[in-house]
Every structure is written in C-alpha cells, then in structure tokens.
Coordinates of C-alpha atoms in Angstrom, one line a residue:
M897 CA -32.5 -13.3 6.5
S898 CA -31.8 -15.6 9.3
S899 CA -33.6 -15.0 12.7
E900 CA -31.7 -17.8 14.4
R901 CA -30.3 -17.0 17.9
Y902 CA -26.9 -18.5 19.0
S903 CA -27.3 -20.1 22.5
L904 CA -26.1 -23.1 24.5
F905 CA -29.1 -25.0 23.3
S906 CA -28.5 -24.4 19.7
L907 CA -24.9 -25.3 20.1
L908 CA -26.0 -28.6 21.7
R909 CA -28.6 -29.2 19.0
E910 CA -26.0 -28.9 16.3
S911 CA -23.4 -31.0 18.1
L912 CA -26.0 -33.9 18.2
R913 CA -26.3 -33.7 14.3
G914 CA -22.8 -33.0 13.2
H915 CA -23.1 -29.3 13.0
A916 CA -24.9 -29.6 9.7
G917 CA -27.7 -27.2 10.4
W918 CA -25.9 -24.0 10.8
K919 CA -27.0 -21.2 8.4
P920 CA -24.7 -18.6 6.9
A921 CA -24.2 -15.7 9.3
W922 CA -25.7 -13.1 6.7
R923 CA -27.2 -13.2 3.3
K924 CA -25.1 -12.5 0.1
A925 CA -27.4 -9.6 -0.9
S926 CA -27.7 -8.2 -4.2
P927 CA -28.1 -4.4 -4.7
Q928 CA -31.6 -3.1 -5.1
A929 CA -32.4 -0.1 -7.2
A930 CA -32.7 2.4 -4.2
Y931 CA -32.2 2.8 -0.4
D932 CA -33.0 5.3 2.2
I933 CA -29.3 5.2 3.3
V934 CA -26.3 3.8 1.6
I935 CA -23.1 3.4 3.6
V936 CA -19.8 3.1 1.8
G937 CA -17.6 0.9 3.5
G938 CA -18.3 -2.5 5.1
G939 CA -15.7 -2.4 7.9
G940 CA -16.6 -2.2 11.5
H941 CA -17.8 1.5 11.5
G942 CA -20.0 1.0 8.5
L943 CA -21.4 -2.2 9.7
A944 CA -22.2 -0.8 13.3
T945 CA -23.7 2.2 11.7
A946 CA -26.1 0.0 9.7
Y947 CA -26.9 -2.1 12.8
Y948 CA -27.7 0.9 15.0
L949 CA -29.8 2.6 12.2
A950 CA -31.9 -0.5 12.1
R951 CA -32.0 -1.2 15.7
R952 CA -32.2 2.0 17.4
Y953 CA -33.7 4.3 14.7
G954 CA -35.9 1.9 12.8
I955 CA -34.4 2.7 9.5
R956 CA -33.9 -0.7 7.7
R957 CA -33.8 0.1 3.9
V958 CA -30.1 0.5 4.3
A959 CA -27.2 -0.8 2.2
V960 CA -23.6 -1.4 3.2
L961 CA -21.4 -1.4 0.1
E962 CA -17.9 -3.2 0.6
K963 CA -15.5 -3.2 -2.4
G964 CA -13.9 -6.5 -1.1
W965 CA -15.3 -9.0 1.5
I966 CA -16.3 -8.3 5.0
G967 CA -13.3 -8.3 7.3
N968 CA -10.7 -7.5 4.7
G969 CA -10.1 -3.9 5.7
N970 CA -8.9 -2.3 9.0
I971 CA -11.5 -4.1 11.1
G972 CA -9.3 -7.3 10.5
R973 CA -5.9 -5.6 10.6
N974 CA -5.5 -4.1 14.0
T975 CA -4.1 -5.1 17.4
T976 CA -7.7 -5.5 18.9
I977 CA -7.2 -3.1 21.9
V978 CA -10.2 -1.3 23.4
R979 CA -9.8 1.5 26.1
S980 CA -11.3 4.9 27.0
N981 CA -8.3 6.4 28.8
Y982 CA -8.4 9.8 27.1
L983 CA -7.5 13.2 28.5
L984 CA -9.5 15.8 26.6
P985 CA -13.1 16.6 27.1
G986 CA -13.9 16.3 23.3
N987 CA -12.6 12.6 23.4
A988 CA -13.2 11.1 26.9
P989 CA -17.0 10.9 26.8
F990 CA -17.1 9.5 23.2
Y991 CA -14.6 6.6 24.1
E992 CA -16.2 5.9 27.3
C993 CA -19.5 5.5 25.5
S994 CA -17.7 3.0 23.3
M995 CA -16.3 1.2 26.2
K996 CA -19.9 0.9 27.8
L997 CA -21.2 -0.4 24.5
W998 CA -18.3 -2.9 24.3
E999 CA -19.3 -4.2 27.7
G1000 CA -22.8 -5.0 26.6
L1001 CA -22.0 -5.9 22.9
E1002 CA -22.1 -9.7 23.0
Q1003 CA -25.6 -9.7 24.6
D1004 CA -26.7 -6.9 22.2
I1005 CA -25.7 -8.6 18.9
N1006 CA -26.0 -12.2 20.2
Y1007 CA -22.6 -13.0 19.1
N1008 CA -19.4 -14.0 21.0
A1009 CA -16.9 -11.3 20.2
M1010 CA -14.5 -12.5 22.8
V1011 CA -14.5 -9.2 24.9
S1012 CA -11.6 -9.5 27.4
Q1013 CA -11.5 -6.6 29.9
R1014 CA -7.9 -7.7 31.0
G1015 CA -6.8 -4.0 31.7
V1016 CA -4.6 -1.5 29.8
L1017 CA -1.4 -0.5 31.4
N1018 CA 0.5 2.7 30.2
L1019 CA 3.9 2.6 31.7
F1020 CA 5.8 5.8 32.4
H1021 CA 9.6 6.2 32.8
N1022 CA 10.3 9.8 34.0
D1023 CA 8.8 12.4 36.3
A1024 CA 7.2 14.4 33.4
Q1025 CA 5.4 11.3 32.1
R1026 CA 4.4 10.4 35.6
N1027 CA 2.8 14.0 36.1
A1028 CA 1.2 13.8 32.7
Y1029 CA -0.5 10.5 33.7
I1030 CA -1.6 11.8 37.0
R1031 CA -3.2 14.6 35.1
R1032 CA -4.8 12.2 32.6
G1033 CA -6.1 9.9 35.4
N1034 CA -7.6 12.7 37.1
A1035 CA -9.4 13.9 34.0
M1036 CA -10.5 10.4 33.4
R1037 CA -12.1 10.2 36.9
L1038 CA -13.9 13.4 36.5
H1039 CA -15.6 11.9 33.4
G1040 CA -16.6 8.8 35.3
I1041 CA -13.9 6.6 33.8
D1042 CA -11.8 4.3 36.0
A1043 CA -8.2 5.0 36.4
E1044 CA -5.5 3.9 38.8
L1045 CA -1.9 4.9 39.1
L1046 CA 0.6 2.2 39.9
D1047 CA 4.2 2.6 41.4
A1048 CA 7.1 0.7 40.1
S1049 CA 6.6 -2.0 42.7
A1050 CA 2.9 -2.5 41.8
V1051 CA 3.9 -2.8 38.2
R1052 CA 6.7 -5.3 39.0
A1053 CA 4.2 -7.5 41.0
K1054 CA 1.8 -7.3 38.0
L1055 CA 4.4 -7.8 35.3
P1056 CA 7.6 -9.1 36.8
F1057 CA 9.2 -10.2 33.4
L1058 CA 9.7 -6.5 32.3
N1059 CA 13.1 -5.2 32.4
F1060 CA 13.3 -3.4 35.7
D1061 CA 17.0 -4.0 36.7
D1062 CA 19.2 -2.6 33.8
A1063 CA 16.8 -0.8 31.6
R1064 CA 18.0 2.2 29.7
F1065 CA 14.6 3.7 30.4
P1066 CA 13.7 2.5 34.0
I1067 CA 10.1 1.8 34.6
Q1068 CA 8.8 4.2 37.4
G1069 CA 5.0 3.1 37.2
G1070 CA 2.1 3.1 35.0
L1071 CA -1.5 4.3 34.5
L1072 CA -3.9 1.3 34.5
Q1073 CA -7.5 1.3 33.3
R1074 CA -8.8 -2.1 34.3
R1075 CA -11.9 -2.1 32.0
G1076 CA -9.8 -1.8 29.0
G1077 CA -8.5 -4.9 27.2
T1078 CA -9.1 -6.8 23.8
V1079 CA -11.8 -7.8 21.5
R1080 CA -11.6 -10.3 18.6
H1081 CA -11.6 -8.0 15.7
D1082 CA -13.0 -10.5 13.1
A1083 CA -15.7 -11.4 15.4
V1084 CA -16.8 -7.7 15.7
A1085 CA -17.2 -7.6 11.8
W1086 CA -19.1 -10.9 11.6
G1087 CA -21.3 -10.1 14.6
Y1088 CA -22.4 -6.7 13.5
A1089 CA -22.9 -8.0 9.9
R1090 CA -25.0 -10.9 11.2
A1091 CA -26.9 -8.6 13.6
A1092 CA -27.6 -6.0 10.9
D1093 CA -28.6 -8.5 8.3
Q1094 CA -31.2 -10.0 10.7
L1095 CA -32.7 -6.5 10.9
G1096 CA -33.1 -6.2 7.1
V1097 CA -30.0 -4.4 6.1
D1098 CA -28.5 -5.5 2.8
I1099 CA -24.7 -6.2 3.1
I1100 CA -23.4 -6.2 -0.4
E1101 CA -19.8 -7.5 -0.8
N1102 CA -17.6 -7.0 -4.0
C1103 CA -19.3 -3.9 -4.8
E1104 CA -16.9 -1.0 -5.2
V1105 CA -18.1 2.7 -5.3
T1106 CA -16.8 4.3 -8.5
G1107 CA -18.7 7.5 -8.3
I1108 CA -21.1 9.8 -6.4
T1109 CA -24.1 11.1 -8.1
I1110 CA -24.8 14.8 -7.2
V1111 CA -27.6 16.8 -8.7
N1112 CA -27.9 20.6 -7.8
G1113 CA -25.5 20.2 -5.0
R1114 CA -27.4 17.2 -3.4
V1115 CA -26.3 13.6 -3.4
T1116 CA -28.9 11.3 -5.1
G1117 CA -26.9 8.0 -5.1
V1118 CA -23.7 6.1 -6.0
Q1119 CA -22.2 4.6 -9.0
T1120 CA -20.8 1.1 -8.2
S1121 CA -19.1 -1.7 -10.0
R1122 CA -22.6 -3.6 -9.8
G1123 CA -24.5 -0.7 -11.2
P1124 CA -26.1 2.6 -10.1
I1125 CA -27.7 2.8 -6.7
A1126 CA -30.2 5.6 -5.7
A1127 CA -30.0 6.9 -2.1
G1128 CA -31.7 9.4 0.0
K1129 CA -28.5 9.8 2.0
V1130 CA -25.0 8.5 1.6
G1131 CA -22.5 8.1 4.7
L1132 CA -18.9 7.5 4.0
A1133 CA -17.1 5.2 6.4
C1134 CA -14.0 4.2 4.4
A1135 CA -11.2 4.6 6.8
G1136 CA -7.9 4.9 4.8
N1137 CA -9.7 5.4 1.6
S1138 CA -11.7 8.3 2.8
S1139 CA -10.0 11.0 0.9
R1140 CA -10.2 8.9 -2.3
V1141 CA -14.0 8.4 -2.1
A1142 CA -14.7 12.0 -0.8
A1143 CA -12.8 13.2 -4.0
M1144 CA -15.5 11.6 -6.0
A1145 CA -17.9 14.3 -4.5
G1146 CA -15.3 17.1 -5.2
L1147 CA -14.1 17.3 -1.6
R1148 CA -10.7 17.6 -0.1
L1149 CA -10.5 16.2 3.4
P1150 CA -8.0 17.3 6.2
I1151 CA -6.8 13.7 6.1
E1152 CA -3.6 11.8 5.1
S1153 CA -3.4 8.0 4.6
H1154 CA -0.5 6.1 6.3
V1155 CA 0.1 2.4 6.7
L1156 CA 0.2 0.9 10.3
Q1157 CA 1.9 -2.5 10.7
A1158 CA 1.0 -5.1 13.3
F1159 CA 2.7 -8.3 14.3
V1160 CA 1.9 -11.8 15.8
T1161 CA 4.4 -14.4 17.2
E1162 CA 4.2 -18.0 17.7
G1163 CA 2.0 -19.3 20.4
L1164 CA 3.4 -19.2 23.9
K1165 CA 1.9 -20.2 27.4
P1166 CA -0.1 -17.3 29.0
F1167 CA 2.3 -14.7 30.7
I1168 CA 1.0 -11.4 29.7
D1169 CA -2.4 -10.7 31.4
C1170 CA -3.1 -7.0 30.4
V1171 CA -2.4 -4.8 27.5
T1172 CA 1.0 -3.0 28.0
T1173 CA 2.4 0.1 26.4
F1174 CA 6.0 1.3 26.4
G1175 CA 6.4 4.8 27.4
A1176 CA 9.8 5.6 26.2
G1177 CA 8.9 4.5 22.6
H1178 CA 5.8 3.5 20.7
F1179 CA 5.3 0.0 21.3
Y1180 CA 2.0 -2.0 22.6
I1181 CA 1.6 -5.5 23.3
S1182 CA -1.0 -8.1 24.4
Q1183 CA -1.3 -11.9 24.2
S1184 CA -4.1 -13.5 22.2
D1185 CA -6.4 -16.5 23.1
K1186 CA -4.1 -18.6 20.9
G1187 CA -1.1 -17.7 22.8
G1188 CA 0.6 -15.4 20.2
L1189 CA 1.9 -12.0 21.2
V1190 CA 0.2 -9.2 19.3
F1191 CA 2.0 -5.8 19.1
G1192 CA 2.7 -2.8 17.1
G1193 CA 4.0 0.6 17.1
D1194 CA 4.4 3.6 14.8
I1195 CA 2.8 4.2 11.4
D1196 CA 5.5 4.1 8.6
G1197 CA 5.4 7.9 8.4
Y1198 CA 4.7 8.5 4.8
N1199 CA 1.5 8.6 2.6
S1200 CA 0.5 5.3 1.4
Y1201 CA -2.6 3.3 0.4
A1202 CA -0.6 0.0 0.6
Q1203 CA -1.8 -2.6 3.2
R1204 CA 1.9 -3.6 3.9
G1205 CA 4.8 -1.9 5.6
N1206 CA 8.6 -1.7 5.4
M1207 CA 11.5 -2.9 7.3
P1208 CA 12.7 0.3 9.1
V1209 CA 9.5 0.4 11.2
V1210 CA 9.6 -3.3 11.7
E1211 CA 13.1 -2.7 13.3
D1212 CA 11.9 0.3 15.3
V1213 CA 8.8 -1.7 16.8
V1214 CA 11.1 -4.7 17.7
E1215 CA 13.6 -2.5 19.3
G1216 CA 10.9 -1.0 21.4
G1217 CA 9.8 -4.6 22.6
M1218 CA 13.4 -5.7 23.3
A1219 CA 14.0 -2.5 25.6
L1220 CA 10.8 -3.3 27.5
M1221 CA 11.1 -7.1 27.9
P1222 CA 14.3 -8.6 26.3
R1223 CA 13.1 -12.3 26.7
I1224 CA 10.9 -11.7 23.6
G1225 CA 13.9 -11.7 21.5
R1226 CA 13.8 -15.5 21.5
V1227 CA 10.3 -15.6 20.2
R1228 CA 9.7 -16.3 16.5
L1229 CA 7.6 -13.8 14.5
L1230 CA 4.9 -15.6 12.4
R1231 CA 3.2 -12.8 10.3
Q1232 CA 3.0 -9.1 9.8
W1233 CA 0.3 -7.1 8.1
G1234 CA -0.8 -3.4 7.5
G1235 CA -3.9 -1.3 7.6
I1236 CA -4.5 2.0 6.1
M1237 CA -4.8 4.7 8.8
D1238 CA -6.9 7.9 8.0
M1239 CA -4.8 10.3 10.0
S1240 CA -6.4 13.8 10.7
M1241 CA -4.8 17.0 11.4
D1242 CA -5.2 17.0 15.2
G1243 CA -5.3 13.1 15.7
S1244 CA -9.2 13.0 16.4
P1245 CA -11.9 11.8 14.3
I1246 CA -14.6 13.6 12.2
I1247 CA -18.4 12.4 12.4
D1248 CA -20.3 15.3 10.5
R1249 CA -22.2 16.5 7.5
T1250 CA -20.3 17.5 4.6
P1251 CA -20.8 20.7 2.4
V1252 CA -22.6 18.2 -0.1
E1253 CA -26.1 17.9 1.0
Q1254 CA -27.1 14.6 2.0
L1255 CA -23.5 13.3 2.2
Y1256 CA -22.0 12.4 5.6
L1257 CA -18.6 11.6 6.7
N1258 CA -17.2 9.2 9.3
A1259 CA -13.3 9.5 9.1
G1260 CA -10.0 10.6 10.7
W1261 CA -9.7 7.8 13.2
C1262 CA -5.8 7.6 13.2
Y1263 CA -4.8 4.9 15.8
G1264 CA -8.2 4.9 17.6
G1265 CA -10.6 3.4 15.0
F1266 CA -11.1 -0.1 16.3
K1267 CA -11.7 0.8 20.0
A1268 CA -14.2 3.5 18.6
T1269 CA -16.2 0.9 16.6
P1270 CA -19.5 0.7 18.6
A1271 CA -19.8 4.6 19.6
S1272 CA -18.7 5.5 16.0
G1273 CA -21.7 3.5 14.6
L1274 CA -24.1 4.7 17.1
C1275 CA -23.1 8.4 16.6
F1276 CA -22.9 8.1 12.8
A1277 CA -26.3 6.4 12.8
H1278 CA -27.7 9.1 15.0
L1279 CA -26.3 11.9 12.7
L1280 CA -27.8 10.1 9.6
A1281 CA -31.2 9.5 11.0
R1282 CA -31.6 12.9 13.1
D1283 CA -29.3 15.3 11.1
E1284 CA -27.8 16.3 14.2
P1285 CA -24.6 15.2 16.2
H1286 CA -25.0 12.7 19.0
E1287 CA -24.3 14.2 22.4
V1288 CA -21.0 12.5 22.8
A1289 CA -19.6 13.4 19.4
T1290 CA -20.6 17.2 19.3
A1291 CA -16.8 18.0 19.0
Y1292 CA -16.0 15.9 16.0
R1293 CA -17.2 18.5 13.4
L1294 CA -15.6 18.9 10.1
D1295 CA -15.2 22.7 10.4
R1296 CA -13.3 22.7 13.7
F1297 CA -9.9 23.1 11.9
G1298 CA -11.1 26.3 10.4
R1299 CA -12.5 27.5 13.9
G1300 CA -9.4 26.4 15.7
A1301 CA -11.5 24.0 18.0
V1302 CA -8.9 21.1 17.5
I1303 CA -8.8 18.0 19.6
D1304 CA -5.1 17.5 19.9
E1305 CA -4.7 14.7 22.4
K1306 CA -0.9 14.5 21.9
G1307 CA -0.2 18.2 21.4
M1308 CA 1.5 17.4 18.2
G1309 CA 0.1 20.3 16.0
A1310 CA -1.1 20.0 12.4
Q1311 CA 1.0 17.1 11.3
P1312 CA -1.0 14.0 10.7
N1313 CA 1.9 11.5 10.8
L1314 CA 2.9 12.5 14.4
H1315 CA -0.7 11.6 15.8

C-alpha cells in the first residue's frame, strides 16, 4: 500500500521529473481467505464504509468486493449534487452530518474531490409551494441547517437568464441553501478508495458475489467469481442491485430498482453559479468545471436493472429545462447515461441489521445516494463495528415499514417510483 501524501510539494517534485514517479492510487488486491468484514459493493457507500471502519473504528481486515471496476456504478452516474435541505427529523440530522463531512472531506482523505459549495436553489411557483418551502426552511433552521428564502426579485438578481416574463409557471421565489453545491463524483470514489487502501483495506475489483454462505442462520462468508471468502460480518452496499444480492440470503427487500438518467451538454462559458431546481416539474441543473450543463429529472418509472434510459423521459426532462430557461434549447447535448436507483417504499434509506445474523444492509437511497455518501459510510461503519445504529441514523431501520414509522419526505405513500 502507498503512504504517499498529495501536496503542493509532491506536485512540484513530479513536475520536475516529468510526472514519472506517481504511484497507483490503490493496490490491485487479490482476495484473502478470510476477513473480519466483507463489504459487497465498491461504490461510494461501500468505499466510504471501509474507510471509516479502518480510520475511526480501527478495523482493517476489511475487503470491498466490486463486480466491475471502481467508479462504474452509481458513484460515477449521478449529477454530483450535495445538500442537506430536508424537512423531516428522521432525515435532516443525517444529511446535515453528511454535509459537514463533505466540508472536511478533502483534508480528511488527502484528495481533491472538487467540493464546490456554490449553493442549491429550489424554485417555487405558487403560494402553496412557497408555504411548503417556508415550513421546510424553518425546520432546517431548527436543526441548525442554513436556509434562506428568496423572493422573485432576489432570484432574478441571482439568475437573470431564467424565464421570468412570459413563463407558463411564473417564478415567485426560491429556498436557498448556500452550503449546498456539487462534488466531483469520480474523485469521491477514487479518493475514498485510495484512503481506505492506505489503511490496509483490500479493494478487490472484478469480483462478483454469486452467493452468501449461511450456516445455522448466521452468515459465514460469500461465494464470488474469484472463489469463496470467509467473513465475520457481511455488509451489503449494492445500490440498485440490493434486492438481487439480498435474495441470495433469502431476503425480500421493500425496494424497487428503477433507472435514473442524467445528461451533459457541450461546454459553455460560466453562467449558472448555483444548483437550480424547477418547482413546476422535476428538473435540476448545474454547470460543471468543464462548462457542460449537467441536468436530470425523473426516473423512468418502471422496474429495470439497465444502466440506460428511454426517450420519453429524455423528452420530459428537456421540456422542464426549456420551461425554466428557454435559451438552453440552442445547446447541443453531448451524452446521457443511467444509474440504477434503489427506491424504497417511503423514499428514505435503510441502514440496519437484517434478520440473518451478521448480515447488514445499506440500501434504499432513491435520489439521495450521492449526497449521503460520507454519512452513509460513517453510519454503516458504526453499525458494523458496534452493532448499534449511529445517532443520526436511528430512524433508518428495516422494520419501520411494519411499525408504521415511515419517513415520507414527499408524502407520496408506499409507491417507490413516486419518491
């Protein structure tokens, strides 16, 4: 494992010798016969869990098993937005914990994740939305989260290119969280992988889990495409494939898998200086450091494990963008991709033990998976290490659906594709 720290001095040193001395960011580890903890899924949540297990809890005999390569899953297939502007008490402390971890992430893992706290502005278009955002903003402030209500003139001063004059859905104002923003998704995966590797974690790519070994109701390891691996505990952090992998242990999860598309345009000069969401439709947009507009909208609405979407949703997302800012109709779309969302019954995640002893679950992230990455890793690591929920994740229990203790942020009921 490499113990090299990135710094201005290391950059200057390598620039003087043609950048020939850089080492791989992490080892290409081969699986050992046994580990204390095996994490299934090498995305952001799995890698963050491994890092915090080693860093905060001193557990370093850990393996992260990834069926493809690091960065191939949802961690590299999202729109990079981070925020903590949640309403309900089950969600707000957790996502604020994540926001605070984002704010110190680059120093913590010694990696430039390009954290950009440019702000997140949620627009509203009628009196009911305004009242809902006032309520949300007040709830955020009660949890110590920054929130600011802007009227139409303040929004116009900040984003003058939006359609204010002849819009079908006039912009009346917005709720702004200035600490929100974007983070480079690939860098998050690479940074956590590098930091975990430096602490002794084995990151094993191209290692698909094909079975979960259970003896007398207790997990003892996993079967993989690279052979069996024994484990004291197994943690599932498989995002959209959570139901598939849990089924190997005989579990049926309260989760559906749906594809969520995202889009990037050609590069433009900077003109959107914050993340902006359209309140009259599901459309959100920001501008990347390369100048491309990054935007997305609704999931495709039907169950799928495909990492690609279909044209009706493309049309719907683009219509939302045109309604908000017609000028983007002249911009050329460069590429589109899809990620598999693990949609829970109430739109909120699950971080909990399963009915199978020594098997733990991290799933149900819906649209909120990327922004939750640091806190998800910390809370899952805490659960795996201590066998008790972290204080900010006590509401994310698997049995809450049976108890009626749902965390339905949108008030949509038990219909996963609406969350």
